[in-house]
N, CA and C of each residue as an Amber inpcrd file, in Angstrom:
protein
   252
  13.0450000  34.9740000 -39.7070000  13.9040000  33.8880000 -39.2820000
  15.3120000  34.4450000 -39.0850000  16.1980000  34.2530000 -37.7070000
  17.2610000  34.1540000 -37.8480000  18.2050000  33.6290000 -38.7110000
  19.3910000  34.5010000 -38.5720000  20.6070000  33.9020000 -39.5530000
  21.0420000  32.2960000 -39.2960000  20.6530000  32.6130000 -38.0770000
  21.9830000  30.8550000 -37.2740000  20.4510000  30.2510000 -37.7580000
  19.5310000  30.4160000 -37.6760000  18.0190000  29.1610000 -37.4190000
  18.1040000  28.8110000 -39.3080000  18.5400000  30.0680000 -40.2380000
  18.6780000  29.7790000 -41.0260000  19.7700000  28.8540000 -41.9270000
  20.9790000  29.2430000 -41.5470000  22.2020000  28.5240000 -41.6690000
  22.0660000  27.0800000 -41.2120000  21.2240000  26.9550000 -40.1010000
  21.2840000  25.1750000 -39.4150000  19.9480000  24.5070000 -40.1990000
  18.9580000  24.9370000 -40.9480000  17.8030000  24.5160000 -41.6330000
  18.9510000  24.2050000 -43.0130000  19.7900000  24.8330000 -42.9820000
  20.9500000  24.5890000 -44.6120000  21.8690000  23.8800000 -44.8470000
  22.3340000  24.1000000 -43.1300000  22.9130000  22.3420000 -43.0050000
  22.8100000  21.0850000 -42.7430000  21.2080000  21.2560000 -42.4550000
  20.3090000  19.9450000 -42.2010000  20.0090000  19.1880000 -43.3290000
  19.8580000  20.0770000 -44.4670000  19.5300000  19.8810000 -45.0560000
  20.5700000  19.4210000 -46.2760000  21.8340000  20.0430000 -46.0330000
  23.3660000  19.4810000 -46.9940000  23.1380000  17.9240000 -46.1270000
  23.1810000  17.7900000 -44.7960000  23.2600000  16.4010000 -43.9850000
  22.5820000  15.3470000 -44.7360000  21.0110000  16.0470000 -44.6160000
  19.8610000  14.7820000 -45.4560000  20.4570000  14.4010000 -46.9260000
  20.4210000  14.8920000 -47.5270000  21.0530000  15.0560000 -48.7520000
  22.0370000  14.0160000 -48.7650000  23.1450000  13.8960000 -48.1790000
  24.5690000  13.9480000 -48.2820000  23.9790000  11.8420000 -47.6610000
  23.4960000  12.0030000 -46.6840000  23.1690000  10.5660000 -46.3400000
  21.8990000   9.9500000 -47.2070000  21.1590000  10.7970000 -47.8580000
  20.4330000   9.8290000 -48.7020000  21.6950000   9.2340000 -50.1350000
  22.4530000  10.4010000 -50.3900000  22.7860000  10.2290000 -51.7670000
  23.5960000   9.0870000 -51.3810000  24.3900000   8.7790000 -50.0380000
  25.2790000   7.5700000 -49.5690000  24.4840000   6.1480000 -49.8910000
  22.9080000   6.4430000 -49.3530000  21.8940000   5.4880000 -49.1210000
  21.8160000   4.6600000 -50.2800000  22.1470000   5.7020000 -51.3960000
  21.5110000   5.2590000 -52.8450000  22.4520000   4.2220000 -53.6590000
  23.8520000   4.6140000 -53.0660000  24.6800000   3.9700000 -53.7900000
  25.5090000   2.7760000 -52.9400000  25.5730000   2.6310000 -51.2810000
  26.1080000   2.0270000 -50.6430000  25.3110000   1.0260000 -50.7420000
  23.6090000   0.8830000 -50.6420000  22.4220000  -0.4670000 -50.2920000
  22.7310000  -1.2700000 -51.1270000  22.4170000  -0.6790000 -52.5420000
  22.6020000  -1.5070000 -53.5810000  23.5850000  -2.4680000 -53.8810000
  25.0630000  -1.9000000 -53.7650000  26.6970000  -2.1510000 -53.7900000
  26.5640000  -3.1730000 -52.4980000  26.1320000  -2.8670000 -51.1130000
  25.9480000  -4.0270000 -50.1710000  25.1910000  -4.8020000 -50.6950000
  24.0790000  -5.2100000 -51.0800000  23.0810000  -6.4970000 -51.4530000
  23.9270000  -6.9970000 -52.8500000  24.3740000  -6.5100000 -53.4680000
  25.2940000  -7.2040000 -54.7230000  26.3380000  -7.9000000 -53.7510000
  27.2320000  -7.0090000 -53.1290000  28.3680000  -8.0070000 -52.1640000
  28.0820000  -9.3050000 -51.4910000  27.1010000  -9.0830000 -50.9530000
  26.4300000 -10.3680000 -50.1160000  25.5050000 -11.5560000 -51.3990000
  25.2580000 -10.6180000 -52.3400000  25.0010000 -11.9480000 -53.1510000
  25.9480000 -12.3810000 -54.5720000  26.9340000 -11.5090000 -54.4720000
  28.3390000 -11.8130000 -55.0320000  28.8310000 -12.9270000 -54.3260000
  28.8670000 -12.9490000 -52.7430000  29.2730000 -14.0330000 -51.6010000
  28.3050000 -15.5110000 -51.8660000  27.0310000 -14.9700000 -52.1110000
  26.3690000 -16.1390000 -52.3140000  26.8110000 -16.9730000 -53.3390000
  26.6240000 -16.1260000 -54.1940000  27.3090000 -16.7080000 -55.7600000
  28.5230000 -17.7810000 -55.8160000  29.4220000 -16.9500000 -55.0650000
  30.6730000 -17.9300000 -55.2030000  30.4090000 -19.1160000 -54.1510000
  29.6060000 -19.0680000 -53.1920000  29.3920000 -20.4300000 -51.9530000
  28.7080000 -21.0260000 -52.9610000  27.6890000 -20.7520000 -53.5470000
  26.4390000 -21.7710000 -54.1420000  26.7440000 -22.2280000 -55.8870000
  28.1530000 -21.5290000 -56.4090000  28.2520000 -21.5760000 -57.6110000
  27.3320000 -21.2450000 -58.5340000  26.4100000 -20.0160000 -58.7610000
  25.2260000 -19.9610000 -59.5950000  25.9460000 -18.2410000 -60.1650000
  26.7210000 -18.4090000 -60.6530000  27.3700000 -17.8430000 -61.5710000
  26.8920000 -16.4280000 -60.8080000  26.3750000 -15.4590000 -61.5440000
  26.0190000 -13.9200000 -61.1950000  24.3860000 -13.5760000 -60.8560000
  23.8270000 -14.6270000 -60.6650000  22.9660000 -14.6720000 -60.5110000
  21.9360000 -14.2880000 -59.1700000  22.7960000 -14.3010000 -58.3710000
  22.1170000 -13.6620000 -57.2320000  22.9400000 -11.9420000 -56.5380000
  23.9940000 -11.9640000 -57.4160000  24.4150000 -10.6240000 -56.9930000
  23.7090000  -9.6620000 -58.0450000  22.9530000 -10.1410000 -59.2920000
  22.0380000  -9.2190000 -59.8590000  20.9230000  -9.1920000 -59.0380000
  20.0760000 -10.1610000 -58.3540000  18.7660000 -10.1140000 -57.8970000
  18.6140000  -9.5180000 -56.5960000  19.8050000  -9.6550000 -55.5850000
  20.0500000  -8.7290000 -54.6230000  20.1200000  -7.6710000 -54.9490000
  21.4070000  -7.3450000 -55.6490000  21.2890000  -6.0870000 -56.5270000
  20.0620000  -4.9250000 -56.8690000  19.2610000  -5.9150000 -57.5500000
  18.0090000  -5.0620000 -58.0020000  17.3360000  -4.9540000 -56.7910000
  16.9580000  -5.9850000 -56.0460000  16.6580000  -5.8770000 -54.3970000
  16.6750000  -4.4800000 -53.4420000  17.8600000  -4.3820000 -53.6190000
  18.5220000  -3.5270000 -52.7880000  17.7370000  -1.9520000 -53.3050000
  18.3660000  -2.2530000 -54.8220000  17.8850000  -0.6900000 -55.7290000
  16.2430000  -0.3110000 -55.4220000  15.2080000  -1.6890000 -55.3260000
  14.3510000  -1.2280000 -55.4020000  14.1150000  -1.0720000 -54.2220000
  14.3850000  -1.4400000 -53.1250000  13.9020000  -0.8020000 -51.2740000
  14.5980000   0.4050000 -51.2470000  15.5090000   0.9500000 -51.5870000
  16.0290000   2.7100000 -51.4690000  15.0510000   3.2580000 -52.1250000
  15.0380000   2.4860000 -53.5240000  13.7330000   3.8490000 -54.4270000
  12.4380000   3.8110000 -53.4700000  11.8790000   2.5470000 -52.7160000
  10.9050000   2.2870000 -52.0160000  10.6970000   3.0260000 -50.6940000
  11.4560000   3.1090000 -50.1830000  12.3460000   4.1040000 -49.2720000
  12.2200000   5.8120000 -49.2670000  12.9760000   5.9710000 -50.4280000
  12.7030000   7.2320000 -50.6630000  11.5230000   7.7850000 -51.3290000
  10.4930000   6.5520000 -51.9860000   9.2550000   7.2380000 -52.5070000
   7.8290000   7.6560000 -51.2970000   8.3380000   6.4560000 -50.1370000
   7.4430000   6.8620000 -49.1510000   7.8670000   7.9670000 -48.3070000
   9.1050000   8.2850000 -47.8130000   9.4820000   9.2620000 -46.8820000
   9.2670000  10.6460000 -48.0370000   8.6380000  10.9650000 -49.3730000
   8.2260000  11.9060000 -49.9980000   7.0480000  12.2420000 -50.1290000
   6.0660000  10.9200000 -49.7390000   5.1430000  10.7030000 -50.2160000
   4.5550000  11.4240000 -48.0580000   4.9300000  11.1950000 -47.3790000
   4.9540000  11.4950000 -45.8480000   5.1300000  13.0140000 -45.6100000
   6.4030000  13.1390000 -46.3130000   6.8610000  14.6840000 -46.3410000
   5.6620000  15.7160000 -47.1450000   5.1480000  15.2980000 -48.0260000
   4.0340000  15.7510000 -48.6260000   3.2110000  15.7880000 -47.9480000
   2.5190000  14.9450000 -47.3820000   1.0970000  14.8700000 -46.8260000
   1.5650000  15.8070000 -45.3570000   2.8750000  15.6400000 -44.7980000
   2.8210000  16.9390000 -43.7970000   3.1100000  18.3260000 -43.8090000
   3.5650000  18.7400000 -45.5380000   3.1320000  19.8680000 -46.3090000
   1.9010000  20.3570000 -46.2330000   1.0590000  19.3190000 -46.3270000
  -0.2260000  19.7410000 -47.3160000  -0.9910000  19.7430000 -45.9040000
  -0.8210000  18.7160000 -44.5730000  -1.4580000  19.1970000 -43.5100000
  -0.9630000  20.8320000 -42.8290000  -0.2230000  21.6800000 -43.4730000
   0.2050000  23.0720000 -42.8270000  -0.6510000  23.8700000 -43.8670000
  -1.1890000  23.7350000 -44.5010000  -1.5030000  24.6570000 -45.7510000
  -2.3510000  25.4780000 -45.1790000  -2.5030000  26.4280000 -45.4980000
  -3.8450000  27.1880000 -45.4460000  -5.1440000  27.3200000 -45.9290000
  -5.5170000  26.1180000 -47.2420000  -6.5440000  25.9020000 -47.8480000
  -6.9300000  24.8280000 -47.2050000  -5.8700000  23.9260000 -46.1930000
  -6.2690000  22.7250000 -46.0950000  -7.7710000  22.6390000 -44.7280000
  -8.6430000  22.2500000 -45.0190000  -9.9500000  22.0700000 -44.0240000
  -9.6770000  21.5350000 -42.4510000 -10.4190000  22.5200000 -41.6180000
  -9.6330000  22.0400000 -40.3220000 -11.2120000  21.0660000 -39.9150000
């Protein structure tokens, strides 16, 4: 492998990184805001900026468990043990 093919596989990869770790902490912080907003229109105290909240947390983890779970299975289709 080239240097540059190598260097740009390293910064693809600082990129992915750098926008999942945004993913993880911006979704969540948005679905609390919008149900922080709810909260104060509907008066139900904190109650929906926790359930968005958790909302939010669990579609990123949901998110990131399938795009691993994808990335794997197109690992495991390159293998060399794998049956053609």
């Amino acid at each position: 492998m080239k240097a540059v093919e190598h260097k740009q596989k390293l910064y693809n990869g600082f990129g992915n990184a750098l926008s999942r770790a945004v993913e993880f902490v911006a979704i969540p912080i948005l679905f609390g805001w919008v149900g922080h907003l709810l909260d104060r229109r509907f008066g139900t105290g904190s109650l929906l900026l926790i359930v968005l909240g958790v909302v939010g947390l669990f579609g990123v983890f949901m998110s990131a468990w399938y795009r691993y779970v994808e990335a794997m299975q197109a690992e495991e289709a390159k293998a060399p043990w794998r049956k053609r």
